[in-house]
Amino acid sequence: MEDKTISLNSKKILMQVFTPDVKGYDADQVDEFLDQVAKDYQAFEDYYEDSKKYIVDLETQLRKARDTGSQLEIENAKLNNRLSGIKDGDNVNSGNIELLQRINRLEKELFRLGVDPRKI
């Protein structure tokens, strides 16, 4: 299996020293090329670090969205349960409106007294 670890970084490349040889390459050209390679490595390292941070941010957002979705599903189930007694065929009439207004007044009074009518 191939080793996928990165052994070089921009600092190692910049600090690399070659021993001169009579038949060797021009040291200035080698330095210039290694400077370019080190610059590319630095760009890669910066991109890699930014990508890791971005992934963490996305995972956090995803976790929050899932939590919110779960809370909304629970709230939806509660509301569906609360409304399960209402039939589609129920006609709206003045009696129903009066009852709804009375319920509204009673709920307001319960809230004023510090009681949450949704938890009764």
GROMACS .gro file of N, CA and C in nm:
model
  360
    1MET      N    1   0.084  -0.118   0.000
    1MET     CA    2   0.000   0.000   0.000
    1MET      C    3   0.089   0.125   0.000
    2GLU      N    4   0.050   0.221  -0.072
    2GLU     CA    5   0.126   0.345  -0.090
    2GLU      C    6   0.111   0.436   0.032
    3ASP      N    7   0.223   0.494   0.077
    3ASP     CA    8   0.222   0.587   0.190
    3ASP      C    9   0.173   0.723   0.141
    4LYS      N   10   0.064   0.775   0.201
    4LYS     CA   11   0.005   0.900   0.154
    4LYS      C   12   0.034   1.017   0.246
    5THR      N   13   0.136   1.007   0.328
    5THR     CA   14   0.170   1.119   0.414
    5THR      C   15   0.253   1.219   0.336
    6ILE      N   16   0.241   1.343   0.372
    6ILE     CA   17   0.316   1.451   0.307
    6ILE      C   18   0.441   1.476   0.389
    7SER      N   19   0.556   1.457   0.327
    7SER     CA   20   0.681   1.471   0.401
    7SER      C   21   0.742   1.610   0.386
    8LEU      N   22   0.701   1.684   0.286
    8LEU     CA   23   0.755   1.819   0.265
    8LEU      C   24   0.653   1.926   0.303
    9ASN      N   25   0.705   2.039   0.342
    9ASN     CA   26   0.622   2.158   0.356
    9ASN      C   27   0.703   2.275   0.305
   10SER      N   28   0.641   2.391   0.298
   10SER     CA   29   0.709   2.505   0.238
   10SER      C   30   0.836   2.542   0.313
   11LYS      N   31   0.837   2.527   0.444
   11LYS     CA   32   0.955   2.563   0.523
   11LYS      C   33   1.071   2.467   0.495
   12LYS      N   34   1.043   2.336   0.488
   12LYS     CA   35   1.148   2.238   0.460
   12LYS      C   36   1.209   2.262   0.322
   13ILE      N   37   1.124   2.298   0.228
   13ILE     CA   38   1.175   2.323   0.092
   13ILE      C   39   1.266   2.445   0.092
   14LEU      N   40   1.222   2.552   0.158
   14LEU     CA   41   1.303   2.674   0.162
   14LEU      C   42   1.435   2.653   0.235
   15MET      N   43   1.437   2.567   0.334
   15MET     CA   44   1.557   2.548   0.416
   15MET      C   45   1.651   2.441   0.359
   16GLN      N   46   1.609   2.372   0.253
   16GLN     CA   47   1.691   2.264   0.196
   16GLN      C   48   1.823   2.322   0.142
   17VAL      N   49   1.934   2.258   0.176
   17VAL     CA   50   2.066   2.299   0.128
   17VAL      C   51   2.124   2.182   0.049
   18PHE      N   52   2.178   2.214  -0.067
   18PHE     CA   53   2.241   2.113  -0.151
   18PHE      C   54   2.392   2.132  -0.146
   19THR      N   55   2.463   2.021  -0.148
   19THR     CA   56   2.609   2.031  -0.150
   19THR      C   57   2.655   2.058  -0.293
   20PRO      N   58   2.745   2.152  -0.309
   20PRO     CA   59   2.790   2.185  -0.446
   20PRO      C   60   2.872   2.071  -0.506
   21ASP      N   61   2.863   2.059  -0.634
   21ASP     CA   62   2.937   1.957  -0.707
   21ASP      C   63   2.987   2.023  -0.835
   22VAL      N   64   3.101   1.977  -0.879
   22VAL     CA   65   3.161   2.034  -1.000
   22VAL      C   66   3.068   2.016  -1.120
   23LYS      N   67   3.004   1.902  -1.126
   23LYS     CA   68   2.916   1.874  -1.239
   23LYS      C   69   2.770   1.909  -1.206
   24GLY      N   70   2.747   1.980  -1.097
   24GLY     CA   71   2.611   2.009  -1.051
   24GLY      C   72   2.542   2.119  -1.130
   25TYR      N   73   2.423   2.150  -1.088
   25TYR     CA   74   2.342   2.252  -1.151
   25TYR      C   75   2.376   2.390  -1.095
   26ASP      N   76   2.329   2.492  -1.163
   26ASP     CA   77   2.348   2.629  -1.118
   26ASP      C   78   2.268   2.650  -0.989
   27ALA      N   79   2.336   2.686  -0.882
   27ALA     CA   80   2.273   2.699  -0.751
   27ALA      C   81   2.163   2.805  -0.752
   28ASP      N   82   2.179   2.912  -0.825
   28ASP     CA   83   2.077   3.018  -0.831
   28ASP      C   84   1.949   2.967  -0.897
   29GLN      N   85   1.967   2.888  -1.004
   29GLN     CA   86   1.849   2.833  -1.071
   29GLN      C   87   1.777   2.734  -0.979
   30VAL      N   88   1.851   2.652  -0.909
   30VAL     CA   89   1.791   2.556  -0.815
   30VAL      C   90   1.716   2.632  -0.705
   31ASP      N   91   1.780   2.735  -0.650
   31ASP     CA   92   1.715   2.816  -0.545
   31ASP      C   93   1.587   2.881  -0.596
   32GLU      N   94   1.594   2.937  -0.716
   32GLU     CA   95   1.476   3.003  -0.773
   32GLU      C   96   1.361   2.903  -0.792
   33PHE      N   97   1.397   2.785  -0.844
   33PHE     CA   98   1.295   2.683  -0.863
   33PHE      C   99   1.236   2.636  -0.729
   34LEU      N  100   1.323   2.613  -0.631
   34LEU     CA  101   1.275   2.569  -0.500
   34LEU      C  102   1.190   2.677  -0.433
   35ASP      N  103   1.221   2.803  -0.457
   35ASP     CA  104   1.137   2.912  -0.406
   35ASP      C  105   0.997   2.904  -0.466
   36GLN      N  106   0.989   2.874  -0.594
   36GLN     CA  107   0.858   2.859  -0.658
   36GLN      C  108   0.783   2.738  -0.601
   37VAL      N  109   0.854   2.628  -0.583
   37VAL     CA  110   0.792   2.507  -0.527
   37VAL      C  111   0.743   2.536  -0.385
   38ALA      N  112   0.826   2.606  -0.305
   38ALA     CA  113   0.787   2.638  -0.169
   38ALA      C  114   0.665   2.728  -0.167
   39LYS      N  115   0.658   2.822  -0.259
   39LYS     CA  116   0.543   2.912  -0.268
   39LYS      C  117   0.416   2.832  -0.299
   40ASP      N  118   0.429   2.738  -0.393
   40ASP     CA  119   0.314   2.651  -0.425
   40ASP      C  120   0.273   2.567  -0.305
   41TYR      N  121   0.371   2.514  -0.235
   41TYR     CA  122   0.340   2.435  -0.115
   41TYR      C  123   0.269   2.520  -0.011
   42GLN      N  124   0.312   2.644   0.006
   42GLN     CA  125   0.249   2.732   0.103
   42GLN      C  126   0.103   2.758   0.064
   43ALA      N  127   0.081   2.779  -0.066
   43ALA     CA  128  -0.057   2.798  -0.114
   43ALA      C  129  -0.140   2.672  -0.087
   44PHE      N  130  -0.080   2.555  -0.111
   44PHE     CA  131  -0.149   2.429  -0.084
   44PHE      C  132  -0.179   2.414   0.065
   45GLU      N  133  -0.083   2.446   0.150
   45GLU     CA  134  -0.103   2.435   0.295
   45GLU      C  135  -0.214   2.530   0.341
   46ASP      N  136  -0.214   2.653   0.289
   46ASP     CA  137  -0.318   2.750   0.325
   46ASP      C  138  -0.456   2.700   0.282
   47TYR      N  139  -0.462   2.649   0.159
   47TYR     CA  140  -0.589   2.596   0.107
   47TYR      C  141  -0.635   2.478   0.191
   48TYR      N  142  -0.543   2.392   0.228
   48TYR     CA  143  -0.577   2.275   0.309
   48TYR      C  144  -0.633   2.317   0.446
   49GLU      N  145  -0.569   2.411   0.511
   49GLU     CA  146  -0.616   2.459   0.642
   49GLU      C  147  -0.752   2.528   0.628
   50ASP      N  148  -0.767   2.610   0.524
   50ASP     CA  149  -0.897   2.676   0.501
   50ASP      C  150  -1.006   2.572   0.477
   51SER      N  151  -0.972   2.468   0.402
   51SER     CA  152  -1.070   2.362   0.372
   51SER      C  153  -1.112   2.289   0.499
   52LYS      N  154  -1.015   2.261   0.586
   52LYS     CA  155  -1.049   2.193   0.712
   52LYS      C  156  -1.144   2.279   0.795
   53LYS      N  157  -1.115   2.408   0.804
   53LYS     CA  158  -1.203   2.499   0.880
   53LYS      C  159  -1.341   2.505   0.817
   54TYR      N  160  -1.346   2.511   0.685
   54TYR     CA  161  -1.473   2.517   0.613
   54TYR      C  162  -1.555   2.391   0.637
   55ILE      N  163  -1.490   2.277   0.638
   55ILE     CA  164  -1.559   2.150   0.663
   55ILE      C  165  -1.616   2.148   0.804
   56VAL      N  166  -1.539   2.194   0.902
   56VAL     CA  167  -1.588   2.199   1.040
   56VAL      C  168  -1.709   2.291   1.048
   57ASP      N  169  -1.703   2.407   0.981
   57ASP     CA  170  -1.816   2.499   0.982
   57ASP      C  171  -1.940   2.435   0.919
   58LEU      N  172  -1.921   2.367   0.807
   58LEU     CA  173  -2.034   2.301   0.741
   58LEU      C  174  -2.093   2.190   0.827
   59GLU      N  175  -2.007   2.113   0.893
   59GLU     CA  176  -2.056   2.007   0.981
   59GLU      C  177  -2.135   2.066   1.098
   60THR      N  178  -2.089   2.180   1.150
   60THR     CA  179  -2.161   2.247   1.259
   60THR      C  180  -2.297   2.295   1.210
   61GLN      N  181  -2.301   2.356   1.092
   61GLN     CA  182  -2.427   2.402   1.036
   61GLN      C  183  -2.522   2.286   1.010
   62LEU      N  184  -2.467   2.176   0.961
   62LEU     CA  185  -2.550   2.058   0.934
   62LEU      C  186  -2.609   2.003   1.063
   63ARG      N  187  -2.526   1.996   1.169
   63ARG     CA  188  -2.573   1.947   1.298
   63ARG      C  189  -2.686   2.036   1.351
   64LYS      N  190  -2.668   2.168   1.340
   64LYS     CA  191  -2.771   2.262   1.386
   64LYS      C  192  -2.899   2.246   1.304
   65ALA      N  193  -2.884   2.229   1.171
   65ALA     CA  194  -3.001   2.211   1.085
   65ALA      C  195  -3.075   2.082   1.121
   66ARG      N  196  -3.000   1.977   1.149
   66ARG     CA  197  -3.066   1.851   1.188
   66ARG      C  198  -3.138   1.866   1.321
   67ASP      N  199  -3.075   1.936   1.416
   67ASP     CA  200  -3.139   1.960   1.546
   67ASP      C  201  -3.268   2.041   1.528
   68THR      N  202  -3.260   2.145   1.445
   68THR     CA  203  -3.377   2.227   1.419
   68THR      C  204  -3.485   2.144   1.352
   69GLY      N  205  -3.445   2.061   1.256
   69GLY     CA  206  -3.542   1.974   1.188
   69GLY      C  207  -3.610   1.879   1.286
   70SER      N  208  -3.532   1.824   1.379
   70SER     CA  209  -3.590   1.733   1.479
   70SER      C  210  -3.689   1.808   1.569
   71GLN      N  211  -3.651   1.930   1.609
   71GLN     CA  212  -3.741   2.009   1.693
   71GLN      C  213  -3.868   2.043   1.618
   72LEU      N  214  -3.856   2.076   1.490
   72LEU     CA  215  -3.975   2.109   1.410
   72LEU      C  216  -4.065   1.987   1.392
   73GLU      N  217  -4.004   1.871   1.375
   73GLU     CA  218  -4.084   1.749   1.362
   73GLU      C  219  -4.161   1.721   1.491
   74ILE      N  220  -4.097   1.741   1.605
   74ILE     CA  221  -4.164   1.721   1.734
   74ILE      C  222  -4.279   1.820   1.749
   75GLU      N  223  -4.251   1.948   1.717
   75GLU     CA  224  -4.355   2.051   1.726
   75GLU      C  225  -4.470   2.021   1.631
   76ASN      N  226  -4.437   1.974   1.510
   76ASN     CA  227  -4.541   1.939   1.413
   76ASN      C  228  -4.627   1.824   1.465
   77ALA      N  229  -4.564   1.725   1.525
   77ALA     CA  230  -4.640   1.612   1.581
   77ALA      C  231  -4.733   1.659   1.692
   78LYS      N  232  -4.683   1.751   1.777
   78LYS     CA  233  -4.767   1.804   1.885
   78LYS      C  234  -4.887   1.879   1.828
   79LEU      N  235  -4.862   1.962   1.726
   79LEU     CA  236  -4.971   2.040   1.667
   79LEU      C  237  -5.070   1.949   1.595
   80ASN      N  238  -5.018   1.847   1.525
   80ASN     CA  239  -5.109   1.752   1.459
   80ASN      C  240  -5.195   1.679   1.561
   81ASN      N  241  -5.136   1.643   1.675
   81ASN     CA  242  -5.210   1.576   1.781
   81ASN      C  243  -5.318   1.669   1.837
   82ARG      N  244  -5.281   1.794   1.854
   82ARG     CA  245  -5.374   1.892   1.908
   82ARG      C  246  -5.491   1.918   1.813
   83LEU      N  247  -5.464   1.912   1.683
   83LEU     CA  248  -5.567   1.941   1.584
   83LEU      C  249  -5.638   1.815   1.533
   84SER      N  250  -5.604   1.700   1.590
   84SER     CA  251  -5.659   1.575   1.538
   84SER      C  252  -5.810   1.564   1.556
   85GLY      N  253  -5.868   1.637   1.650
   85GLY     CA  254  -6.012   1.632   1.671
   85GLY      C  255  -6.092   1.715   1.573
   86ILE      N  256  -6.026   1.798   1.497
   86ILE     CA  257  -6.096   1.884   1.402
   86ILE      C  258  -6.114   1.807   1.272
   87LYS      N  259  -6.235   1.809   1.222
   87LYS     CA  260  -6.265   1.737   1.099
   87LYS      C  261  -6.266   1.835   0.982
   88ASP      N  262  -6.232   1.787   0.865
   88ASP     CA  263  -6.233   1.872   0.746
   88ASP      C  264  -6.373   1.922   0.715
   89GLY      N  265  -6.473   1.845   0.747
   89GLY     CA  266  -6.609   1.880   0.714
   89GLY      C  267  -6.675   1.974   0.812
   90ASP      N  268  -6.608   2.010   0.920
   90ASP     CA  269  -6.667   2.102   1.017
   90ASP      C  270  -6.696   2.235   0.951
   91ASN      N  271  -6.820   2.277   0.967
   91ASN     CA  272  -6.860   2.405   0.908
   91ASN      C  273  -6.830   2.518   1.006
   92VAL      N  274  -6.785   2.628   0.951
   92VAL     CA  275  -6.761   2.746   1.033
   92VAL      C  276  -6.894   2.818   1.048
   93ASN      N  277  -6.931   2.839   1.172
   93ASN     CA  278  -7.052   2.917   1.197
   93ASN      C  279  -7.027   3.009   1.314
   94SER      N  280  -7.124   3.090   1.344
   94SER     CA  281  -7.104   3.190   1.450
   94SER      C  282  -7.081   3.122   1.585
   95GLY      N  283  -7.138   3.005   1.605
   95GLY     CA  284  -7.116   2.932   1.731
   95GLY      C  285  -6.972   2.891   1.746
   96ASN      N  286  -6.912   2.843   1.635
   96ASN     CA  287  -6.771   2.805   1.639
   96ASN      C  288  -6.682   2.926   1.666
   97ILE      N  289  -6.713   3.037   1.602
   97ILE     CA  290  -6.634   3.158   1.621
   97ILE      C  291  -6.643   3.205   1.765
   98GLU      N  292  -6.763   3.200   1.821
   98GLU     CA  293  -6.780   3.241   1.961
   98GLU      C  294  -6.700   3.150   2.054
   99LEU      N  295  -6.702   3.019   2.025
   99LEU     CA  296  -6.625   2.927   2.108
   99LEU      C  297  -6.475   2.955   2.097
  100LEU      N  298  -6.428   2.981   1.975
  100LEU     CA  299  -6.287   3.012   1.956
  100LEU      C  300  -6.248   3.141   2.030
  101GLN      N  301  -6.335   3.240   2.025
  101GLN     CA  302  -6.307   3.365   2.096
  101GLN      C  303  -6.304   3.342   2.247
  102ARG      N  304  -6.394   3.258   2.295
  102ARG     CA  305  -6.398   3.228   2.439
  102ARG      C  306  -6.270   3.153   2.480
  103ILE      N  307  -6.229   3.057   2.397
  103ILE     CA  308  -6.106   2.982   2.426
  103ILE      C  309  -5.987   3.078   2.427
  104ASN      N  310  -5.985   3.170   2.332
  104ASN     CA  311  -5.877   3.268   2.326
  104ASN      C  312  -5.872   3.352   2.453
  105ARG      N  313  -5.987   3.399   2.500
  105ARG     CA  314  -5.990   3.479   2.624
  105ARG      C  315  -5.944   3.396   2.743
  106LEU      N  316  -5.988   3.271   2.750
  106LEU     CA  317  -5.947   3.185   2.861
  106LEU      C  318  -5.796   3.158   2.858
  107GLU      N  319  -5.741   3.134   2.738
  107GLU     CA  320  -5.597   3.111   2.728
  107GLU      C  321  -5.518   3.235   2.769
  108LYS      N  322  -5.566   3.353   2.729
  108LYS     CA  323  -5.499   3.477   2.768
  108LYS      C  324  -5.500   3.492   2.920
  109GLU      N  325  -5.612   3.461   2.983
  109GLU     CA  326  -5.621   3.472   3.129
  109GLU      C  327  -5.527   3.372   3.197
  110LEU      N  328  -5.519   3.251   3.142
  110LEU     CA  329  -5.426   3.152   3.197
  110LEU      C  330  -5.281   3.200   3.184
  111PHE      N  331  -5.247   3.255   3.069
  111PHE     CA  332  -5.112   3.310   3.051
  111PHE      C  333  -5.085   3.421   3.152
  112ARG      N  334  -5.188   3.508   3.175
  112ARG     CA  335  -5.171   3.617   3.268
  112ARG      C  336  -5.146   3.564   3.410
  113LEU      N  337  -5.207   3.451   3.442
  113LEU     CA  338  -5.189   3.390   3.574
  113LEU      C  339  -5.061   3.308   3.582
  114GLY      N  340  -4.988   3.296   3.471
  114GLY     CA  341  -4.862   3.224   3.471
  114GLY      C  342  -4.874   3.077   3.436
  115VAL      N  343  -4.986   3.037   3.379
  115VAL     CA  344  -5.008   2.897   3.341
  115VAL      C  345  -5.006   2.888   3.189
  116ASP      N  346  -4.927   2.794   3.138
  116ASP     CA  347  -4.923   2.773   2.992
  116ASP      C  348  -5.033   2.674   2.955
  117PRO      N  349  -5.138   2.719   2.886
  117PRO     CA  350  -5.251   2.629   2.852
  117PRO      C  351  -5.209   2.514   2.758
  118ARG      N  352  -5.098   2.528   2.689
  118ARG     CA  353  -5.054   2.421   2.600
  118ARG      C  354  -5.002   2.302   2.678
  119LYS      N  355  -4.971   2.323   2.805
  119LYS     CA  356  -4.914   2.216   2.886
  119LYS      C  357  -5.019   2.156   2.980
  120ILE      N  358  -5.140   2.194   2.963
  120ILE     CA  359  -5.248   2.142   3.048
  120ILE      C  360  -5.299   2.012   2.990
   0.00000   0.00000   0.00000
